[in-house]
Amino acid sequence: MSVEFVVHPSDHPLAAAERAAILAAPGFGKHFTDHMATATWTPDTGWRDRRVSALAPFSLHPSAAVLHYAQEIFEGLKAYRHADGGVWLFRPEMNARRFARSARRLAMPELDEESFVRGVEALVRADEAWVPDGGSEHSLYLRPFMFAAEAFLGVRPAEEFVFSVIASPAGPYFAAGVAGVTLWISAEYTRAAPGGTGAAKCGGNYAGSLAAQREAREHGCDQVLYLDSADRNKLEESGTMNLCLITATGELITPGLGTILDGVTRDSVLALAPDHNLTPVERPVTRAELSEGCRTGAITEVFATGTAAVITPITAFRSPTDDFTVGDGAPGKTTLTLREHILDIQYGRTQDTRGWLHRVL
Ligand code: COI
């Protein structure tokens, strides 16, 4: 069985001048490239009709299962342009494996790792002109996703799925970027419970996060920080990012896996920590440990990780009961060094000693 995506080039690509104007200031998730990758699945055929074709709307029956029961998963990864013009992905196999885990949790068919990576590669090749110049630290954000397309209203796993990849040139996820962002510690909303879908990257988790995100905005914060659903005492993750703390004793602490997303950037930061004289530690962190640690100086820096957000300094927290800053309220030095380290690897400015980069072009 071939896992190749057959390319049918678009007959109406955007004019080069319009593309250049978008690439000069892409924002995040606002503009899309000329093509998309797709494949379809039914129990009888398995995955078939792998193709790259012109970006176009899907045609869905109003009863399509995804519209009612949210049987949908997605991923996020980026293509980086290196100084020599080459285009690379960062650890795409990690995304492929998490996609398969998410599919299992949502009772969806798994897409094999090779097809996932080939689909992403084929789209990047078709839309190479959309990969921004690496000097700007812009990238091409890739969004693989899968949804239940079968038309029926019974509640059971669907029997028809679409896999797709779309691409969007990307600048910083947060306007404040490396200047640092503020998190709202929600007392009202939680994100996930043991046995639930917290570790899966499914659209439903993000739909449930929007009210909390709005609450955070209403309190002047950029994002929400969730506490665990059992006793609302332990830190979980931020709406779109994993959380990391740096201590005065040289530990890089992040909440352990289970109900949070197994982030690729989180995993990479844990691996890079020893290069920065930090001991990586995965363990529960209480809300009191965070606030007291920030007040006493036992916690010196806090940052969040994610593909879209890269490494984003957290400079302050707000909650219904107290507000506190991290350090002197400025982005942490080690945070910025770690951020530079990971970007240097992604943009090919330093040696990739761990074999994390995957060449496309
Ligand atoms: C990512 O960082 O790639 C994400 O998926 C987070 C968000 C943009 C939904």
Short mmCIF file of C-alpha atoms and ligand atoms in Angstrom, two decimals:
data_model
loop_
_atom_site.label_atom_id
_atom_site.label_comp_id
_atom_site.label_asym_id
_atom_site.label_seq_id
_atom_site.Cartn_x
_atom_site.Cartn_y
_atom_site.Cartn_z
CA MET A 1 0.00 0.00 0.00
CA SER A 2 1.39 3.40 -1.00
CA VAL A 3 1.48 6.11 1.66
CA GLU A 4 2.37 8.79 -0.90
CA PHE A 5 0.10 11.82 -1.26
CA VAL A 6 -0.57 12.45 -4.95
CA VAL A 7 -0.20 16.13 -5.81
CA HIS A 8 -2.83 17.97 -7.90
CA PRO A 9 -1.47 21.54 -8.03
CA SER A 10 -3.90 24.39 -7.50
CA ASP A 11 -4.87 26.28 -10.68
CA HIS A 12 -5.44 29.48 -8.69
CA PRO A 13 -2.48 30.02 -6.31
CA LEU A 14 -2.26 33.43 -4.68
CA ALA A 15 -0.20 35.96 -6.65
CA ALA A 16 3.41 36.21 -5.46
CA ALA A 17 3.02 39.86 -4.43
CA GLU A 18 -0.02 39.10 -2.25
CA ARG A 19 1.78 36.16 -0.67
CA ALA A 20 4.82 38.34 0.05
CA ALA A 21 2.59 40.92 1.77
CA ILE A 22 1.13 38.19 4.01
CA LEU A 23 4.55 36.73 4.81
CA ALA A 24 5.81 40.17 5.86
CA ALA A 25 3.32 40.19 8.78
CA PRO A 26 1.61 36.81 9.05
CA GLY A 27 0.15 37.05 12.56
CA PHE A 28 -1.06 33.66 13.78
CA GLY A 29 -3.65 31.46 12.06
CA LYS A 30 -5.08 34.19 9.87
CA HIS A 31 -3.82 33.28 6.41
CA PHE A 32 -3.72 29.93 4.64
CA THR A 33 -1.61 28.50 1.87
CA ASP A 34 -2.74 27.38 -1.58
CA HIS A 35 -3.06 23.67 -0.86
CA MET A 36 -4.30 21.10 1.64
CA ALA A 37 -3.56 17.42 2.15
CA THR A 38 -6.44 14.98 2.60
CA ALA A 39 -7.14 11.27 2.94
CA THR A 40 -10.34 9.41 3.77
CA TRP A 41 -11.12 6.29 5.79
CA THR A 42 -13.94 3.78 5.97
CA PRO A 43 -13.82 0.35 7.68
CA ASP A 44 -13.90 -1.38 4.27
CA THR A 45 -11.14 0.59 2.55
CA GLY A 46 -8.92 1.78 5.40
CA TRP A 47 -7.02 5.00 4.59
CA ARG A 48 -7.22 5.85 0.90
CA ASP A 49 -7.24 8.69 -1.63
CA ARG A 50 -4.18 10.41 -0.15
CA ARG A 51 -3.80 13.65 -2.08
CA VAL A 52 -2.62 17.24 -2.00
CA SER A 53 -4.96 19.60 -3.85
CA ALA A 54 -6.15 23.20 -3.87
CA LEU A 55 -7.31 24.48 -0.47
CA ALA A 56 -11.10 24.26 -0.55
CA PRO A 57 -14.09 24.00 1.84
CA PHE A 58 -15.30 20.54 2.88
CA SER A 59 -18.79 19.50 1.93
CA LEU A 60 -20.46 17.91 5.00
CA HIS A 61 -23.93 16.55 5.58
CA PRO A 62 -25.61 18.51 8.41
CA SER A 63 -25.73 15.29 10.46
CA ALA A 64 -21.98 14.60 10.11
CA ALA A 65 -20.90 13.16 13.47
CA VAL A 66 -18.21 15.75 14.11
CA LEU A 67 -20.84 18.52 14.12
CA HIS A 68 -22.80 16.84 16.92
CA TYR A 69 -20.47 14.71 19.02
CA ALA A 70 -17.11 16.42 18.39
CA GLN A 71 -15.26 13.32 17.23
CA GLU A 72 -12.22 15.35 16.14
CA ILE A 73 -8.49 15.49 16.91
CA PHE A 74 -5.67 17.73 15.72
CA GLU A 75 -1.95 18.46 15.92
CA GLY A 76 0.30 21.49 15.56
CA LEU A 77 3.85 21.55 14.20
CA LYS A 78 5.96 23.95 12.18
CA ALA A 79 8.22 24.00 9.11
CA TYR A 80 11.35 26.14 9.54
CA ARG A 81 13.42 27.75 6.78
CA HIS A 82 17.17 27.49 7.44
CA ALA A 83 19.76 30.04 6.29
CA ASP A 84 20.74 27.84 3.29
CA GLY A 85 17.10 27.81 2.11
CA GLY A 86 16.40 24.25 3.34
CA VAL A 87 13.08 23.51 5.04
CA TRP A 88 12.88 21.32 8.13
CA LEU A 89 10.32 19.90 10.56
CA PHE A 90 10.97 19.49 14.29
CA ARG A 91 10.29 16.01 15.74
CA PRO A 92 7.26 15.30 13.50
CA GLU A 93 7.20 11.67 14.63
CA MET A 94 6.24 12.91 18.12
CA ASN A 95 3.17 14.61 16.64
CA ALA A 96 2.35 11.49 14.60
CA ARG A 97 2.48 9.30 17.72
CA ARG A 98 0.40 11.69 19.80
CA PHE A 99 -2.11 11.88 16.93
CA ALA A 100 -2.43 8.11 17.06
CA ARG A 101 -2.88 8.20 20.87
CA SER A 102 -5.54 10.90 20.53
CA ALA A 103 -7.28 8.81 17.85
CA ARG A 104 -7.39 5.78 20.16
CA ARG A 105 -8.88 7.85 22.98
CA LEU A 106 -11.56 9.32 20.69
CA ALA A 107 -12.40 5.91 19.14
CA MET A 108 -11.13 7.03 15.75
CA PRO A 109 -9.02 5.07 13.24
CA GLU A 110 -5.28 5.48 13.69
CA LEU A 111 -3.25 6.95 10.88
CA ASP A 112 0.16 5.27 10.61
CA GLU A 113 3.19 7.41 11.44
CA GLU A 114 4.54 7.28 7.89
CA SER A 115 1.29 8.51 6.32
CA PHE A 116 1.06 11.33 8.86
CA VAL A 117 4.60 12.52 8.13
CA ARG A 118 4.25 12.03 4.34
CA GLY A 119 1.05 14.10 4.34
CA VAL A 120 2.77 16.94 6.18
CA GLU A 121 5.85 16.73 3.93
CA ALA A 122 3.77 16.69 0.74
CA LEU A 123 1.90 19.82 1.78
CA VAL A 124 5.11 21.64 2.74
CA ARG A 125 6.63 20.76 -0.65
CA ALA A 126 3.53 21.93 -2.53
CA ASP A 127 3.47 25.20 -0.57
CA GLU A 128 7.22 25.73 -0.23
CA ALA A 129 6.88 29.36 -1.34
CA TRP A 130 4.83 29.95 1.81
CA VAL A 131 7.60 28.94 4.23
CA PRO A 132 8.81 32.27 5.63
CA ASP A 133 12.40 33.35 5.67
CA GLY A 134 13.97 31.98 8.87
CA GLY A 135 15.71 35.27 9.70
CA SER A 136 12.36 36.68 10.78
CA GLU A 137 11.75 33.72 13.14
CA HIS A 138 8.48 33.22 11.33
CA SER A 139 7.54 29.68 10.31
CA LEU A 140 4.88 27.72 8.47
CA TYR A 141 2.44 26.39 11.07
CA LEU A 142 1.01 23.00 10.06
CA ARG A 143 -2.31 21.81 11.35
CA PRO A 144 -3.02 18.08 10.79
CA PHE A 145 -6.53 17.09 11.89
CA MET A 146 -9.06 14.30 11.59
CA PHE A 147 -12.83 14.34 11.92
CA ALA A 148 -15.87 12.07 11.76
CA ALA A 149 -17.61 12.77 8.44
CA GLU A 150 -20.28 10.03 8.56
CA ALA A 151 -23.86 11.27 8.31
CA PHE A 152 -25.87 9.79 11.21
CA LEU A 153 -27.20 10.83 14.59
CA GLY A 154 -26.65 7.73 16.71
CA VAL A 155 -23.98 7.96 19.39
CA ARG A 156 -21.30 5.45 18.35
CA PRO A 157 -17.87 5.72 16.73
CA ALA A 158 -18.33 6.98 13.17
CA GLU A 159 -17.42 4.84 10.18
CA GLU A 160 -16.17 7.56 7.85
CA PHE A 161 -13.27 9.90 8.62
CA VAL A 162 -11.30 12.61 6.88
CA PHE A 163 -7.63 13.30 7.64
CA SER A 164 -6.36 16.66 6.47
CA VAL A 165 -3.39 19.01 6.84
CA ILE A 166 -3.63 22.75 6.29
CA ALA A 167 -0.83 25.31 6.61
CA SER A 168 -0.65 28.88 7.82
CA PRO A 169 2.37 31.21 7.90
CA ALA A 170 2.97 32.16 11.54
CA GLY A 171 4.55 34.92 13.55
CA PRO A 172 4.34 35.09 17.38
CA TYR A 173 1.29 33.45 19.00
CA PHE A 174 1.05 36.14 21.69
CA ALA A 175 1.34 39.78 20.68
CA ALA A 176 3.42 40.37 23.84
CA GLY A 177 5.73 37.50 22.76
CA VAL A 178 8.94 37.31 24.77
CA ALA A 179 7.91 40.32 26.87
CA GLY A 180 5.93 37.80 28.93
CA VAL A 181 2.28 37.05 29.60
CA THR A 182 0.01 36.93 32.65
CA LEU A 183 -2.01 33.84 33.64
CA TRP A 184 -5.38 33.73 35.38
CA ILE A 185 -5.65 30.86 37.92
CA SER A 186 -9.23 29.77 37.46
CA ALA A 187 -11.18 28.79 40.57
CA GLU A 188 -14.28 28.13 38.49
CA TYR A 189 -13.21 26.03 35.53
CA THR A 190 -11.12 22.87 35.27
CA ARG A 191 -9.83 21.29 32.08
CA ALA A 192 -9.66 17.54 32.62
CA ALA A 193 -10.25 14.70 35.06
CA PRO A 194 -8.53 11.31 35.39
CA GLY A 195 -10.01 8.96 32.80
CA GLY A 196 -11.16 11.88 30.63
CA THR A 197 -9.67 13.29 27.44
CA GLY A 198 -7.12 15.69 28.98
CA ALA A 199 -4.13 13.95 27.40
CA ALA A 200 -5.75 13.86 23.95
CA LYS A 201 -5.42 16.76 21.54
CA CYS A 202 -9.11 16.93 20.66
CA GLY A 203 -11.19 19.93 19.69
CA GLY A 204 -13.60 19.35 22.56
CA ASN A 205 -10.90 20.14 25.13
CA TYR A 206 -10.37 23.50 23.47
CA ALA A 207 -14.10 24.25 23.17
CA GLY A 208 -14.37 23.68 26.92
CA SER A 209 -11.46 26.05 27.53
CA LEU A 210 -13.04 29.07 25.87
CA ALA A 211 -15.19 30.23 28.79
CA ALA A 212 -12.12 30.04 31.04
CA GLN A 213 -10.11 31.93 28.45
CA ARG A 214 -12.80 34.61 28.37
CA GLU A 215 -12.74 34.78 32.17
CA ALA A 216 -8.96 35.25 32.02
CA ARG A 217 -9.34 38.09 29.51
CA GLU A 218 -11.99 39.75 31.69
CA HIS A 219 -9.41 39.81 34.47
CA GLY A 220 -6.76 41.34 32.24
CA CYS A 221 -4.83 38.09 31.70
CA ASP A 222 -3.58 36.55 28.46
CA GLN A 223 -4.41 32.94 29.25
CA VAL A 224 -5.82 30.68 31.93
CA LEU A 225 -3.90 28.30 34.22
CA TYR A 226 -5.94 25.25 35.21
CA LEU A 227 -5.85 23.48 38.56
CA ASP A 228 -6.66 19.78 38.89
CA SER A 229 -10.34 18.87 38.94
CA ALA A 230 -10.21 16.71 42.11
CA ASP A 231 -9.22 19.29 44.73
CA ARG A 232 -8.29 22.38 42.69
CA ASN A 233 -4.92 22.48 44.32
CA LYS A 234 -2.36 21.20 41.81
CA LEU A 235 -1.20 23.01 38.67
CA GLU A 236 -2.18 21.36 35.39
CA GLU A 237 -1.54 23.31 32.18
CA SER A 238 -2.38 26.59 30.57
CA GLY A 239 -5.09 26.78 27.89
CA THR A 240 -2.72 26.13 25.00
CA MET A 241 0.62 25.45 26.73
CA ASN A 242 2.44 23.33 29.32
CA LEU A 243 3.84 25.06 32.40
CA CYS A 244 7.46 24.97 33.69
CA LEU A 245 9.00 26.48 36.84
CA ILE A 246 12.66 27.17 37.55
CA THR A 247 13.76 27.09 41.18
CA ALA A 248 16.57 28.86 43.01
CA THR A 249 18.09 25.40 43.63
CA GLY A 250 18.43 24.75 39.89
CA GLU A 251 15.45 22.52 39.17
CA LEU A 252 13.21 22.78 36.11
CA ILE A 253 9.88 21.49 37.40
CA THR A 254 6.83 20.66 35.30
CA PRO A 255 3.60 18.86 36.29
CA GLY A 256 3.69 15.16 35.41
CA LEU A 257 1.67 13.63 32.57
CA GLY A 258 -1.77 12.08 32.98
CA THR A 259 -4.48 14.66 32.49
CA ILE A 260 -2.35 17.20 30.60
CA LEU A 261 -1.08 17.31 27.04
CA ASP A 262 2.23 15.52 26.39
CA GLY A 263 3.77 18.55 24.68
CA VAL A 264 6.61 18.19 22.17
CA THR A 265 8.19 21.46 23.35
CA ARG A 266 7.71 20.38 26.99
CA ASP A 267 9.55 17.11 26.25
CA SER A 268 12.31 18.98 24.39
CA VAL A 269 12.81 21.46 27.24
CA LEU A 270 13.12 18.61 29.76
CA ALA A 271 15.80 17.06 27.54
CA LEU A 272 17.68 20.38 27.13
CA ALA A 273 17.54 21.28 30.85
CA PRO A 274 20.90 19.67 31.82
CA ASP A 275 22.65 21.79 29.15
CA HIS A 276 21.56 24.78 31.24
CA ASN A 277 22.62 23.30 34.60
CA LEU A 278 19.01 22.52 35.43
CA THR A 279 17.72 19.22 36.82
CA PRO A 280 14.48 18.23 35.05
CA VAL A 281 11.77 17.17 37.48
CA GLU A 282 8.23 16.00 36.67
CA ARG A 283 6.05 16.12 39.78
CA PRO A 284 2.85 17.65 41.14
CA VAL A 285 3.12 21.33 42.06
CA THR A 286 0.53 22.88 44.36
CA ARG A 287 -0.97 26.29 43.91
CA ALA A 288 0.44 27.32 47.33
CA GLU A 289 3.94 26.20 46.27
CA LEU A 290 3.66 28.41 43.21
CA SER A 291 2.46 31.55 45.01
CA GLU A 292 4.74 31.14 48.04
CA GLY A 293 7.69 30.23 45.84
CA CYS A 294 7.19 33.34 43.73
CA ARG A 295 6.90 35.49 46.87
CA THR A 296 9.95 34.06 48.66
CA GLY A 297 12.13 33.72 45.56
CA ALA A 298 12.26 29.90 45.78
CA ILE A 299 10.73 29.97 42.28
CA THR A 300 12.77 32.32 40.15
CA GLU A 301 11.20 31.91 36.70
CA VAL A 302 8.05 30.53 35.13
CA PHE A 303 7.45 29.86 31.48
CA ALA A 304 5.03 28.05 29.22
CA THR A 305 5.80 25.77 26.28
CA GLY A 306 3.92 24.92 23.11
CA THR A 307 4.48 24.62 19.38
CA ALA A 308 2.63 27.84 18.69
CA ALA A 309 3.88 29.68 21.80
CA VAL A 310 7.44 28.18 21.66
CA ILE A 311 8.71 29.23 25.12
CA THR A 312 6.73 32.13 26.51
CA PRO A 313 7.79 33.79 29.79
CA ILE A 314 5.07 34.03 32.45
CA THR A 315 5.62 37.20 34.41
CA ALA A 316 2.58 37.36 36.71
CA PHE A 317 -0.44 35.43 37.99
CA ARG A 318 -3.87 36.61 39.02
CA SER A 319 -6.62 34.71 40.81
CA PRO A 320 -9.82 35.44 42.73
CA THR A 321 -7.79 35.41 45.99
CA ASP A 322 -4.37 36.85 45.18
CA ASP A 323 -2.12 38.35 42.52
CA PHE A 324 1.64 37.84 42.41
CA THR A 325 4.56 38.42 40.08
CA VAL A 326 7.38 36.09 39.15
CA GLY A 327 10.79 37.48 40.13
CA ASP A 328 10.88 41.17 39.31
CA GLY A 329 8.11 40.82 36.75
CA ALA A 330 10.49 40.69 33.79
CA PRO A 331 11.05 37.59 31.59
CA GLY A 332 13.55 35.21 33.22
CA LYS A 333 17.11 35.04 31.85
CA THR A 334 17.22 31.24 31.77
CA THR A 335 13.79 31.17 30.13
CA LEU A 336 15.07 33.39 27.33
CA THR A 337 18.26 31.33 26.98
CA LEU A 338 16.25 28.10 26.74
CA ARG A 339 13.97 29.76 24.19
CA GLU A 340 16.97 30.80 22.10
CA HIS A 341 18.44 27.30 22.39
CA ILE A 342 15.33 25.60 21.04
CA LEU A 343 14.90 28.19 18.27
CA ASP A 344 18.58 27.78 17.34
CA ILE A 345 17.99 24.06 16.88
CA GLN A 346 14.75 24.57 14.95
CA TYR A 347 16.25 27.18 12.60
CA GLY A 348 19.50 25.22 12.14
CA ARG A 349 21.68 27.84 13.86
CA THR A 350 23.25 25.25 16.15
CA GLN A 351 24.08 21.59 15.76
CA ASP A 352 21.15 19.20 16.10
CA THR A 353 22.95 16.71 18.35
CA ARG A 354 19.73 14.86 19.25
CA GLY A 355 18.51 14.17 15.72
CA TRP A 356 15.33 16.18 16.23
CA LEU A 357 15.28 17.84 12.81
CA HIS A 358 13.63 16.23 9.79
CA ARG A 359 14.53 17.59 6.37
CA VAL A 360 11.74 18.20 3.84
CA LEU A 361 13.50 20.32 1.22
C1 COI B 1 0.03 24.39 19.31
O1 COI B 1 0.81 24.94 20.06
O2 COI B 1 0.38 23.91 18.22
C2 COI B 1 -1.38 24.25 19.65
O3 COI B 1 -2.01 23.37 19.14
C3 COI B 1 -1.95 25.23 20.60
C4 COI B 1 -3.04 26.09 20.07
C5 COI B 1 -2.68 27.00 18.97
C6 COI B 1 -4.33 25.38 19.93
#
